[in-house]
Coordinates of C-alpha atoms and ligand atoms in Angstrom, one line a residue:
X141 CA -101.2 99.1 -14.7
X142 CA -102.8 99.0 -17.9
X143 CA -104.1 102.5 -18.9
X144 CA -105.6 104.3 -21.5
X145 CA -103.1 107.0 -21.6
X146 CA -103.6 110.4 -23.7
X147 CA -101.6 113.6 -23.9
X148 CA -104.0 115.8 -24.8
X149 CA -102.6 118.8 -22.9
X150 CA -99.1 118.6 -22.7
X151 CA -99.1 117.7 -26.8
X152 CA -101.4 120.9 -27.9
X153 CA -100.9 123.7 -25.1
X154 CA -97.4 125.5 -24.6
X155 CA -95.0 124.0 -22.0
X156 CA -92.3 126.3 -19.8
X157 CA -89.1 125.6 -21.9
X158 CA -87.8 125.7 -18.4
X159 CA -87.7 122.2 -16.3
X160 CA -86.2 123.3 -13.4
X161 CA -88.1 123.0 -10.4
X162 CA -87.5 126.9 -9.2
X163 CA -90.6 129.0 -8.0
X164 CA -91.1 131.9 -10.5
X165 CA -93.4 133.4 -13.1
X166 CA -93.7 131.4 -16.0
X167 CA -94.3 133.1 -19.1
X168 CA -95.8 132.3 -22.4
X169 CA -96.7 128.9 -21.2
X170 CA -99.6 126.6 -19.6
X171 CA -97.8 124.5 -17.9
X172 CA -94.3 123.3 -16.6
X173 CA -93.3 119.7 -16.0
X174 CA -92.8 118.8 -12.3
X175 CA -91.6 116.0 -10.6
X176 CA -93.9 114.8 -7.7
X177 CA -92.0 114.6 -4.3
X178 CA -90.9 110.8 -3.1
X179 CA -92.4 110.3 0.5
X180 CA -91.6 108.4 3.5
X181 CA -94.4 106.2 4.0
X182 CA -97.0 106.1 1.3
X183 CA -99.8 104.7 2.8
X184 CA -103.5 104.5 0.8
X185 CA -106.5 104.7 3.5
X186 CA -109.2 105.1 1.3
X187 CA -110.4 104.4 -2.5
X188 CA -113.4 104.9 -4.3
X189 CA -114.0 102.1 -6.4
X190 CA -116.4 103.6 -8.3
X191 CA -113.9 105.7 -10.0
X192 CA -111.3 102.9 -10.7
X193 CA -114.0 101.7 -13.1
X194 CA -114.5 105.0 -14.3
X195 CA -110.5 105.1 -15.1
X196 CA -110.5 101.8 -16.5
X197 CA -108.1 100.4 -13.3
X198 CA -108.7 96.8 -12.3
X199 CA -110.4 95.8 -9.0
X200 CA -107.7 94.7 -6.3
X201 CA -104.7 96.5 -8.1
X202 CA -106.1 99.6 -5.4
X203 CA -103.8 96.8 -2.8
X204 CA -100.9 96.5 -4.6
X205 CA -97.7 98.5 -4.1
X206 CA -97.5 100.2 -7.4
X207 CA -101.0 101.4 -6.8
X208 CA -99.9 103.2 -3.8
X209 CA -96.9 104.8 -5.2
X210 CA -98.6 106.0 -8.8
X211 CA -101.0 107.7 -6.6
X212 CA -99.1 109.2 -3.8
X213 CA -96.3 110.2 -6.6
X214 CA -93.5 107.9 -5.2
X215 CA -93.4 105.9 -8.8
X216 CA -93.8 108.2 -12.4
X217 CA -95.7 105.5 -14.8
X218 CA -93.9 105.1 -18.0
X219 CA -95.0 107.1 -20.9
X220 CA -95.9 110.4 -18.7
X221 CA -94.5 113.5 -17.9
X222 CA -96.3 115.3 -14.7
X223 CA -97.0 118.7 -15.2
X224 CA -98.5 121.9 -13.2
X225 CA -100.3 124.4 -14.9
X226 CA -100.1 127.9 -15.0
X227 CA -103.1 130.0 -13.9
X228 CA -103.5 133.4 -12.0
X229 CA -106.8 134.6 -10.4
X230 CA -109.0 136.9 -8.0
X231 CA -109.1 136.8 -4.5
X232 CA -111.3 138.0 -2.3
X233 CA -112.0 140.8 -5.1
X234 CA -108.4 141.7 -6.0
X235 CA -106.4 140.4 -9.1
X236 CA -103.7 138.2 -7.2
X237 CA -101.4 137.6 -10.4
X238 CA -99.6 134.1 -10.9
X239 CA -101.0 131.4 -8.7
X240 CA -100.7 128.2 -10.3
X241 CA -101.0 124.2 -9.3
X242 CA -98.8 125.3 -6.4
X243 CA -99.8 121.7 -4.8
X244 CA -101.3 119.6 -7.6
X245 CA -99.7 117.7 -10.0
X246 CA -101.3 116.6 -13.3
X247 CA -100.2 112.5 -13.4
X248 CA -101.7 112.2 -16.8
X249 CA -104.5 112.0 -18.5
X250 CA -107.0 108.4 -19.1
X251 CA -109.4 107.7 -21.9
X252 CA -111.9 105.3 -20.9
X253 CA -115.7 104.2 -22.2
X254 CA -115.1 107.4 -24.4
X255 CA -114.9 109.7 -21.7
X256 CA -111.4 111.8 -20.7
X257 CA -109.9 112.3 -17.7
X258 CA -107.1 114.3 -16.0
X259 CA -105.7 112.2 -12.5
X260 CA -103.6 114.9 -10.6
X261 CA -102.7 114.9 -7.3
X262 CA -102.7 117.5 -4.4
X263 CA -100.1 117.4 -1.8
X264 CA -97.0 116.1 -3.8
X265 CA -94.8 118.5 -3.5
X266 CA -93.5 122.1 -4.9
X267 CA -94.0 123.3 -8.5
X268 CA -92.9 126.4 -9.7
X269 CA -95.8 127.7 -8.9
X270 CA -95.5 126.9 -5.1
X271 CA -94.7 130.6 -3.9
X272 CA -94.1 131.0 -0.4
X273 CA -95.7 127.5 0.5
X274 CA -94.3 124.1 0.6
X275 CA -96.7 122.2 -1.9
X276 CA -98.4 120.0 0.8
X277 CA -101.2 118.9 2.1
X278 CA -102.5 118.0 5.5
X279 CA -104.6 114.7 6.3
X280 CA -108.3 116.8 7.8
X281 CA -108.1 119.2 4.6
X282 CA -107.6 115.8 2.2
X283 CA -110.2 113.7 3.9
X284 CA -112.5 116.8 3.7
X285 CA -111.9 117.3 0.1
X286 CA -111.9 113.4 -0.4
X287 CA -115.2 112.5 1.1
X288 CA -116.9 115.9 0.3
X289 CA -116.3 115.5 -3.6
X290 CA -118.0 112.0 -3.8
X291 CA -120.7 113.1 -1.9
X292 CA -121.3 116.2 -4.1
X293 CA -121.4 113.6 -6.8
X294 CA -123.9 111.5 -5.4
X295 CA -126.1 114.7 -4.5
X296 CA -126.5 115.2 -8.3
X297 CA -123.8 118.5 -7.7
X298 CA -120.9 119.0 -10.9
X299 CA -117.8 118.6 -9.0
X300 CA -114.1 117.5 -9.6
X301 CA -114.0 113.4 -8.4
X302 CA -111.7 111.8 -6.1
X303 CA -110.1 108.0 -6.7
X304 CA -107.9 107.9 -3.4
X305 CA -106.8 109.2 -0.2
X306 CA -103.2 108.5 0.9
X307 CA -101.1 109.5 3.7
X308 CA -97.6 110.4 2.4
X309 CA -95.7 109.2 6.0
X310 CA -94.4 112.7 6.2
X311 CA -95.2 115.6 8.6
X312 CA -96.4 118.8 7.2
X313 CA -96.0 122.0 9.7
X314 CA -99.0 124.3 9.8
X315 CA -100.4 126.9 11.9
X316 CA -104.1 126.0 11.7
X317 CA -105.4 129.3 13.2
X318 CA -102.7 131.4 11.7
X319 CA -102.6 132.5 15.4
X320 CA -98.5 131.7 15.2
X321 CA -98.8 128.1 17.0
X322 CA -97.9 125.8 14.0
X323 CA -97.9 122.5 14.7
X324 CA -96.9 119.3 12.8
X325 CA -99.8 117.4 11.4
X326 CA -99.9 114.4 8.8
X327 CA -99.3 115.0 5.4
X328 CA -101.7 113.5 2.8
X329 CA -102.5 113.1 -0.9
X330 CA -105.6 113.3 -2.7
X331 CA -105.7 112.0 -6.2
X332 CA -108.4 114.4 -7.5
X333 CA -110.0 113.2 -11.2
X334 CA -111.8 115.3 -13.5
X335 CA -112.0 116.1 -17.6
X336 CA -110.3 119.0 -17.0
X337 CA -109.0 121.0 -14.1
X338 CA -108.9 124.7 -16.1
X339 CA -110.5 127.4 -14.4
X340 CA -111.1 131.2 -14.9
X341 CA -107.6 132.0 -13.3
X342 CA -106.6 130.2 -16.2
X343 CA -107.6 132.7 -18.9
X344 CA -106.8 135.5 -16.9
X345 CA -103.5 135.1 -16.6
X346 CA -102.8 135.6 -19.9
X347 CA -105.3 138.4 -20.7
X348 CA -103.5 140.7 -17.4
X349 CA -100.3 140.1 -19.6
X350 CA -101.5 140.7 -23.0
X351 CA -100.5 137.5 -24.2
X352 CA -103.2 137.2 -26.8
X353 CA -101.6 134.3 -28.2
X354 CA -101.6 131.6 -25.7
X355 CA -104.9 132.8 -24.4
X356 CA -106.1 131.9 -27.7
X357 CA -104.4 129.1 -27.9
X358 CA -105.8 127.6 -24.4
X359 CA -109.6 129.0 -25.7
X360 CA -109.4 127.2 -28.6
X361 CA -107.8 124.1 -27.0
X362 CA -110.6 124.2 -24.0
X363 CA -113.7 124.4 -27.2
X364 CA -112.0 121.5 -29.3
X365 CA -111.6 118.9 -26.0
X366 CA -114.0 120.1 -23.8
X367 CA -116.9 121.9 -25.8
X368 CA -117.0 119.7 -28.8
X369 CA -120.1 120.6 -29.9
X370 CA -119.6 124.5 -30.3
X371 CA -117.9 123.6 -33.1
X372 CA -114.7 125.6 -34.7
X373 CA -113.5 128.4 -32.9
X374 CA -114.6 131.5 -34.4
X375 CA -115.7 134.9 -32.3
X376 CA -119.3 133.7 -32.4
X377 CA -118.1 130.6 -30.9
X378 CA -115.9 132.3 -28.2
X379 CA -119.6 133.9 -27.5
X380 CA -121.2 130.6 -27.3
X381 CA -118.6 129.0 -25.1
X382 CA -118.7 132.2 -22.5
X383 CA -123.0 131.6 -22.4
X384 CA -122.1 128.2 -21.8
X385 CA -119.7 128.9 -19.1
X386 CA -122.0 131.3 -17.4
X387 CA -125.1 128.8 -17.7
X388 CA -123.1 125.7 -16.0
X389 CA -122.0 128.0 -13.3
X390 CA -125.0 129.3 -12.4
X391 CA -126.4 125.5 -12.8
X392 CA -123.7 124.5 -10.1
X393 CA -124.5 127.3 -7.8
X394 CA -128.4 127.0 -8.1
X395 CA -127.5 123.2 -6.5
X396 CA -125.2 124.3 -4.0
X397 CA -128.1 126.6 -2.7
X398 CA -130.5 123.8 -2.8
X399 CA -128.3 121.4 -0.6
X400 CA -127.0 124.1 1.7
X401 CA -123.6 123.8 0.2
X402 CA -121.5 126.9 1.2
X403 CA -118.0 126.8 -0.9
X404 CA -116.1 129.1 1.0
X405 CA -113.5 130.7 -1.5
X406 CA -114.7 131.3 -4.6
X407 CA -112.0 133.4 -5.7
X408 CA -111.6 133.0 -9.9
X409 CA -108.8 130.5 -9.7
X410 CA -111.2 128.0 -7.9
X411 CA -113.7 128.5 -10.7
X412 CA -114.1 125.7 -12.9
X413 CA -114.1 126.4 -16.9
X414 CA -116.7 123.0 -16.9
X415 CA -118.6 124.5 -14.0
X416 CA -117.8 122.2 -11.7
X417 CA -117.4 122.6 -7.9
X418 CA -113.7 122.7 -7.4
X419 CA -111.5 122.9 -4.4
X420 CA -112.7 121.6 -1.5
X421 CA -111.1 124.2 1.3
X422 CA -112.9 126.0 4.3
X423 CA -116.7 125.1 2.6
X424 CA -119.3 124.3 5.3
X425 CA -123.3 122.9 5.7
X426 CA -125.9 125.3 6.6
X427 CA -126.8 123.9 9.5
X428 CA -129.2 126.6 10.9
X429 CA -130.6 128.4 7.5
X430 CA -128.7 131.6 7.3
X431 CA -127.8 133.7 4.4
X432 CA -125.2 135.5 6.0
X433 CA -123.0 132.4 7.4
X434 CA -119.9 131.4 6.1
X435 CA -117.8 129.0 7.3
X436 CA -114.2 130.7 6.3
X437 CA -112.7 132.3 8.8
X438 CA -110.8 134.3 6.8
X439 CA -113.8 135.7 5.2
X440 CA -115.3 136.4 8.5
X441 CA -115.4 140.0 8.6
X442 CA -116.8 141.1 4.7
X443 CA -118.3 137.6 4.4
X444 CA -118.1 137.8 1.0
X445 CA -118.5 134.1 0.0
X446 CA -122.0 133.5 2.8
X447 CA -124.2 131.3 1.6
X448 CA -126.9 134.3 -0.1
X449 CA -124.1 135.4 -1.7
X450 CA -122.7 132.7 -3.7
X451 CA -125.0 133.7 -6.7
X452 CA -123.8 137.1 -7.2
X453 CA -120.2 136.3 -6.8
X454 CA -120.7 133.3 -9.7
X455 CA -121.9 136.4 -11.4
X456 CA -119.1 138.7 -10.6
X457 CA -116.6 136.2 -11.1
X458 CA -118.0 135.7 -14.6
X459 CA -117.3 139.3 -15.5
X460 CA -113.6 138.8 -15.0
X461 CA -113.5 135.8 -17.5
X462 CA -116.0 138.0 -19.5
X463 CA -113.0 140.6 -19.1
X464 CA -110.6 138.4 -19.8
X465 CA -111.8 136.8 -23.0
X466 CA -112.8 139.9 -24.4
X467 CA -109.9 140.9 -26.3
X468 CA -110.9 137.3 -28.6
X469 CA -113.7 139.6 -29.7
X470 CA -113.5 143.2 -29.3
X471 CA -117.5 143.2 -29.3
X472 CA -118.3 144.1 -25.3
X473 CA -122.6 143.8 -25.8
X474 CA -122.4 140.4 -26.3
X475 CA -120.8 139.6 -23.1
X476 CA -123.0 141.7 -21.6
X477 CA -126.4 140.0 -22.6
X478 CA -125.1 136.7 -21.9
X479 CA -124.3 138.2 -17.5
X480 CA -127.1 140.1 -17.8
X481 CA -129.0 136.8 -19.2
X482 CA -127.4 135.2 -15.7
X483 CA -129.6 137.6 -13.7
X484 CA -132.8 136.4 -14.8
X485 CA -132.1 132.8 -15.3
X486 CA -130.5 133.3 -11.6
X487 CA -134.0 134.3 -10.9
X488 CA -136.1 131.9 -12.9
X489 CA -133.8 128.6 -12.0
X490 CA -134.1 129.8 -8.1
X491 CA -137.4 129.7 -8.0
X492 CA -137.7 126.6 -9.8
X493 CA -135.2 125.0 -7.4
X494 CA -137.4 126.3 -4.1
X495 CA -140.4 124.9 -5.9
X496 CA -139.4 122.3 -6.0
X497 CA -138.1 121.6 -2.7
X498 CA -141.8 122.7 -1.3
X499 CA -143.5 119.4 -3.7
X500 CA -144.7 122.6 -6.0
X501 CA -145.4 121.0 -9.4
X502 CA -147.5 123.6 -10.9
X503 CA -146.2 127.8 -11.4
X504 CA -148.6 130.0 -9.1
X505 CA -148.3 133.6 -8.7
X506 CA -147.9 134.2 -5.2
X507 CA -144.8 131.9 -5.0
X508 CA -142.4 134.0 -4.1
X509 CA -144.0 135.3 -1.7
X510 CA -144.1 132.1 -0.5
X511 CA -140.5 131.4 -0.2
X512 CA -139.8 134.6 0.5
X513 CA -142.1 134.1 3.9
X514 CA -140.0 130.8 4.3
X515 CA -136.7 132.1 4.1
X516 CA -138.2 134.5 7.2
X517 CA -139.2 132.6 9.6
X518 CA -136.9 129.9 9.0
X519 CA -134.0 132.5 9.5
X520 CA -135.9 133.8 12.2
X521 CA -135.4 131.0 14.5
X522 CA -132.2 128.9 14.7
X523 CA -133.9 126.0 12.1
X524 CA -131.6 123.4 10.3
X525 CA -132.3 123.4 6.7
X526 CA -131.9 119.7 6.0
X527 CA -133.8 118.6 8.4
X528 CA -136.7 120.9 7.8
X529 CA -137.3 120.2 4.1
X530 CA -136.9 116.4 4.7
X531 CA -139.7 117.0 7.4
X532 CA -141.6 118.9 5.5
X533 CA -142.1 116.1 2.9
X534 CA -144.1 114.6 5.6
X535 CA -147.0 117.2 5.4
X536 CA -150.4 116.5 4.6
X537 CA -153.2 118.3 2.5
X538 CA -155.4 120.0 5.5
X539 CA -153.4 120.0 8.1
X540 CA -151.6 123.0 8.8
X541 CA -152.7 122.8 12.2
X542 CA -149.9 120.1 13.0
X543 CA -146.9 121.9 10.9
X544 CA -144.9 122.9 13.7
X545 CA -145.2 119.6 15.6
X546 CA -144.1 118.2 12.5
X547 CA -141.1 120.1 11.8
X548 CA -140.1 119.9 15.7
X549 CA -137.0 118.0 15.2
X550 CA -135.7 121.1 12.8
X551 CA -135.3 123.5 15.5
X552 CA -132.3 124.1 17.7
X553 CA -133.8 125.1 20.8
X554 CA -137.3 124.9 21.8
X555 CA -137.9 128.3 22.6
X556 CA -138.1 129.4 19.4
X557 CA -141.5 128.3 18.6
X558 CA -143.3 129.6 21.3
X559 CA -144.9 133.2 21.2
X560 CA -145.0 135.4 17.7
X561 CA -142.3 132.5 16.1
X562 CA -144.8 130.4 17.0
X563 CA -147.5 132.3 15.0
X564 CA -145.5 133.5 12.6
X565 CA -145.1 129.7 11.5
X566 CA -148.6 128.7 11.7
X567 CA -149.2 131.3 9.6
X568 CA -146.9 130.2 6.8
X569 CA -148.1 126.5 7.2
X570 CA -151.7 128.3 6.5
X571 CA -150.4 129.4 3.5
X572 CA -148.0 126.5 2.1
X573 CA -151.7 124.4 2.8
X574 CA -154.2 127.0 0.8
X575 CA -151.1 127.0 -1.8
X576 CA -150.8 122.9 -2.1
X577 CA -154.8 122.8 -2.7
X578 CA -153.8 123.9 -6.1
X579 CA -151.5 120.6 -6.9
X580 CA -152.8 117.8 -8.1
X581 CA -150.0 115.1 -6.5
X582 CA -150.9 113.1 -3.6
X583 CA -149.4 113.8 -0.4
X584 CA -146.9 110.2 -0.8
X585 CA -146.5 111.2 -4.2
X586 CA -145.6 114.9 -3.4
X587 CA -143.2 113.5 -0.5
X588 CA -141.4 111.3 -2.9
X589 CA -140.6 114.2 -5.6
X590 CA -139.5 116.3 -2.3
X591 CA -137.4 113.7 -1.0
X592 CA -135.5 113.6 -4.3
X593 CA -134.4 117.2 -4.4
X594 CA -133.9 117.2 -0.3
X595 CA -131.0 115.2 0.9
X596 CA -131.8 113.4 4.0
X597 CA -127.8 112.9 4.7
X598 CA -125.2 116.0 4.1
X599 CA -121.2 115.8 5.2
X600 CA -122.2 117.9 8.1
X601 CA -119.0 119.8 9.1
X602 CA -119.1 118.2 12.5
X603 CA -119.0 114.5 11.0
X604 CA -115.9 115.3 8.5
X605 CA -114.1 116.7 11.8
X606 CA -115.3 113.0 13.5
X607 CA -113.7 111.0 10.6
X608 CA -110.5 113.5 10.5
X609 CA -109.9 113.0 14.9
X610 CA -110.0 109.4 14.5
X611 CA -107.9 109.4 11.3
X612 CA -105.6 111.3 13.3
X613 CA -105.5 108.6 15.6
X614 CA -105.2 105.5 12.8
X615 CA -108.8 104.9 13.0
X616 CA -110.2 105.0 9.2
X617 CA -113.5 103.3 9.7
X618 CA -115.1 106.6 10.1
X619 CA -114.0 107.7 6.7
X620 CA -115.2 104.4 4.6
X621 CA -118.9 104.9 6.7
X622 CA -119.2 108.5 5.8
X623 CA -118.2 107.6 2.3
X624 CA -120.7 104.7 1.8
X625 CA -123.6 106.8 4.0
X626 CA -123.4 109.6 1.4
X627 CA -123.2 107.5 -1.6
X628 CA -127.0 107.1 -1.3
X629 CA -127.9 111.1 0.2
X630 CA -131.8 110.9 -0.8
X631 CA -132.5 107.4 0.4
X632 CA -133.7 106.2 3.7
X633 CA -130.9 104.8 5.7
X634 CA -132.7 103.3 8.7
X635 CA -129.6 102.0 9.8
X636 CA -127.9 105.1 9.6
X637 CA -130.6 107.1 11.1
X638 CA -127.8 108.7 13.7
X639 CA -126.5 110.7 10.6
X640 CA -130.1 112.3 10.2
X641 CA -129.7 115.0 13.4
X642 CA -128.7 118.6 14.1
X643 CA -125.2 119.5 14.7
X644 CA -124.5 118.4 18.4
X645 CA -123.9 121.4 21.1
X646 CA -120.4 120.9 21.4
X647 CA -119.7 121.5 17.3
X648 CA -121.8 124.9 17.8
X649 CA -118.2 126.7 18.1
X650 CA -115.5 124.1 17.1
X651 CA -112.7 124.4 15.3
X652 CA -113.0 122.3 12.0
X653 CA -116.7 122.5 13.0
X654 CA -118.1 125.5 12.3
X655 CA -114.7 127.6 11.7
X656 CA -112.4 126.5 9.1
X657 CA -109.4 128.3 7.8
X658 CA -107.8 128.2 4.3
X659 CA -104.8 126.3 6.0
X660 CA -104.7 123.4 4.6
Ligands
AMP286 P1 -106.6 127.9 -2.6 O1 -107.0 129.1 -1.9 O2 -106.4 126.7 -1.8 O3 -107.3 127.6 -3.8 O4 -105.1 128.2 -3.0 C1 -104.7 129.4 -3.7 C2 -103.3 129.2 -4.3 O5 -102.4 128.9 -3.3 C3 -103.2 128.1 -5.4 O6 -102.4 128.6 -6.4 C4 -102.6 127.0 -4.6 O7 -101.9 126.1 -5.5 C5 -101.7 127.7 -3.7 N1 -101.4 126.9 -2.5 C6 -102.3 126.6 -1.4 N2 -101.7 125.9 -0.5 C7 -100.4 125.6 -0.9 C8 -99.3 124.9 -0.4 N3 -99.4 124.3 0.7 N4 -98.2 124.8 -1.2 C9 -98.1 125.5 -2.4 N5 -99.1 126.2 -2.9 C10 -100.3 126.3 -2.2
MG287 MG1 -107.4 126.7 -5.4

């Protein structure tokens, strides 16, 4: 294989003096090295070509042995030295200490067409950083993470890339429920690519143990490779980089709450320092719009990470790396515009987003009301988002009369548009018609710009858990037409057309469907 290697990180960022493979804290450094875990039957089931050419890796070298063991970590490519990196983090609202790549494993890193990337791997085996936990992963959390990072792609979302899906040939024990009935499953590797895979855990590790000097060292490292053009670290570029974090998360979660997109743990260590969506665990689809679901089991009782509260936990989470970076400038008010800055963009970039999902080109006063009446009645009856705005594109000028007939397909059960629902919808239709007299756009021209900012196909959670029982069973076909529908989210599929419809009765209260747990 003929790659572009770099060694950006491991050449300019402290490594653990210590190699050996023993689960610990590891102090005054970012990383250690690790050797990926040799496995029984490396098998590749999927690849996205798409990101070979992005890497630089020939067509057809996906089928050739050494393919399979670079990326399942059966064969170390010359000239590179695997490492994990050190990171702490928040969970669920409570500094957690050391965490670390306790199950990915930085391969190396590639230049190509000017761009960088790290290739790591999750599920090869323990690091140091492994804790209690065995440093795998199972095949349903790796094809969720595989197919659900492309499609974020494709939807336009910043998110971490995958190039392949592998099973290892192992068996990975794991009680799925955490209701003490583990069971063994298939073990599987992801080979997740991205420019960089730092997150806020990564900067508060050091700042909860006062070591001032590596934190620095990792700022100033993160600003020359991945923020270029803030130019030399200084204080008033530490400022500038934190604005710029804070902007680009709020940018990610502004599209996650345009696509439905719940993440499900957004605890600091799975916040990206590039703002990209990162770590694909127990997210979920809005099916029926709802503010207060989430899809994590584990988070069922606070529901701290539901879907109307991703915004303010972006924001919360950006006080800890505000915290954290703060002893770089001993100056708190600057921090403090740049969150409080995150409040009102939050609410300016919102209601640009739901503008634009109603075909609203112009700014008009009563708009939030407008959405706010929305978000009402379409939590007020069981109605799938998706569906709904990709309907809604259909309306014309002057005819509010045939809104609910034209938004039928949206609702769950039929009963909820009869009675006060029922007029409680006519009347917003009313309203969303006096309001689009104001535009100027044609109704096919309005429908077009809607059906750009609308997906028409999401990875519903019951079609990952279709692909994952099949794969269970050997049967990857699933996986490759799940990955080619979503390539194209916006477009009309006409032979996919199966894809476009509400969550089928029997996901309503399936595991994997509509519960997922952080085992994984
Ligand atoms: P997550 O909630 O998946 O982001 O994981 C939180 C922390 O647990 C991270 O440090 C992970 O590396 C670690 N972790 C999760 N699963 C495993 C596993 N099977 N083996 C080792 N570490 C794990
Ligand atoms: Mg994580």
């Amino acid at each position: 294989m003929n790659l572009n290697l770099k060694h950006t990180y491991i050449d300019n960022l402290p490594a653990d003096a210590n190699l050996e493979n023993t689960r610990r804290q590891v102090k005054n450094a970012c990383f250690s090295f690790v050797s990926p875990k040799q496995t029984k039957k490396p098998e590749i089931i999927h690849v996205s070509h798409e990101m070979m050419h992005a890497l630089g890796i020939d067509d057809g070298l996906n089928k050739t042995p050494q393919f399979t063991n670079v990326f399942t970590g059966n064969e170390v490519l010359e000239g590179t030295k695997p490492f994990a990196m050190c990171y702490g983090g928040h969970q669920f609202g409570h500094w957690a200490g050391q965490l670390g790549d306790g199950r990915a494993i930085n391969l190396f890193e590639i230049e190509h067409e000017s761009k960088q990337w790290m290739v790591q791997l999750k599920g090869a085996g323990e690091t140091p950083y492994s804790r209690s936990a065995d440093g795998l992963a199972v095949l349903r959390s790796s094809i969720r993470e595989y197919l659900c990072s492309e499609a974020m792609h494709h939807l336009g979302i910043p998110t971490t890339r995958a190039l392949s899906l592998a099973l290892s040939g192992d068996e990975v024990l794991r009680d799925m429920l955490y209701d003490g009935n583990p069971e063994y499953e298939k073990g599987a590797i992801v080979s997740r690519i991205s420019p960089s895979f730092l997150r806020f855990g990564s900067y508060e590790i050091f700042a909860a143990r006062q070591d001032l000097k590596t934190m620095k060292t990792l700022v100033d490292f993160t600003i020359k490779n991945h923020f270029q053009h803030l130019g030399t670290p200084s204080k008033s570029t530490y400022i500038n980089f934190f604005s710029e974090v804070a902007q680009r998360t709020l940018d990610m979660i502004i599209h996650w709450q345009r696509v439905g997109f719940v993440h499900g743990v957004m605890n600091t260590d799975n916040m990206s320092i590039l703002g990209l969506t990162i770590d694909y665990g127990p997210y979920g689809w809005l099916e029926g719009f709802d503010f207060g679901w989430t899809p994590n089991t584990t988070d069922r009782e606070h529901k701290r990470y539901r879907y109307g509260n991703q915004p303010n936990i972006g924001l919360w989470n950006l006080y800890q790396l505000a915290n954290a970076l703060y002893p770089l400038v001993e100056e708190a008010e600057p921090f403090e515009t740049n969150l409080e800055r995150y409040k009102t963009d939050f609410e300016k970039k919102s209601l640009g987003m739901m503008r634009s999902k109603l075909g609203l080109q112009i700014e008009s006063e009563g708009d939030e009301k407008l959405i706010e009446s929305l978000e009402e009645v379409l939590s007020g009856s069981e109605t799938d988002m998706t569906i709904f705005f990709r309907l809604l594109a259909n309306f014309k000028k002057g005819n509010a009369k045939d809104g609910i007939k034209l938004i039928h397909d949206a609702f769950y059960t039929s009963e909820d548009i009869t009675g006060t629902l029922a007029q409680e919808w006519q009347d917003w239709f009313d309203r969303y018609d006096f309001r689009l007299a104001k535009e100027k756009l044609s109704d096919e021209e309005r429908k077009a710009k809607m059906n750009g900012v609308n997906p028409k196909y999401v990875l519903r959670n019951y079609m990952a858990q279709l692909a994952i029982d099949d794969a269970n069973n050997g049967n990857y076909e699933l996986i490759d037409e799940l990955f080619n529908l979503l390539k194209q989210p916006y477009s009309e599929q006409p032979e996919n057309e199966k894809w476009f419809a509400k969550r089928p009765e029997w996901a309503r209260d399936k595991v994997g469907c509509s519960m997922l747990s952080c085992s994984s």
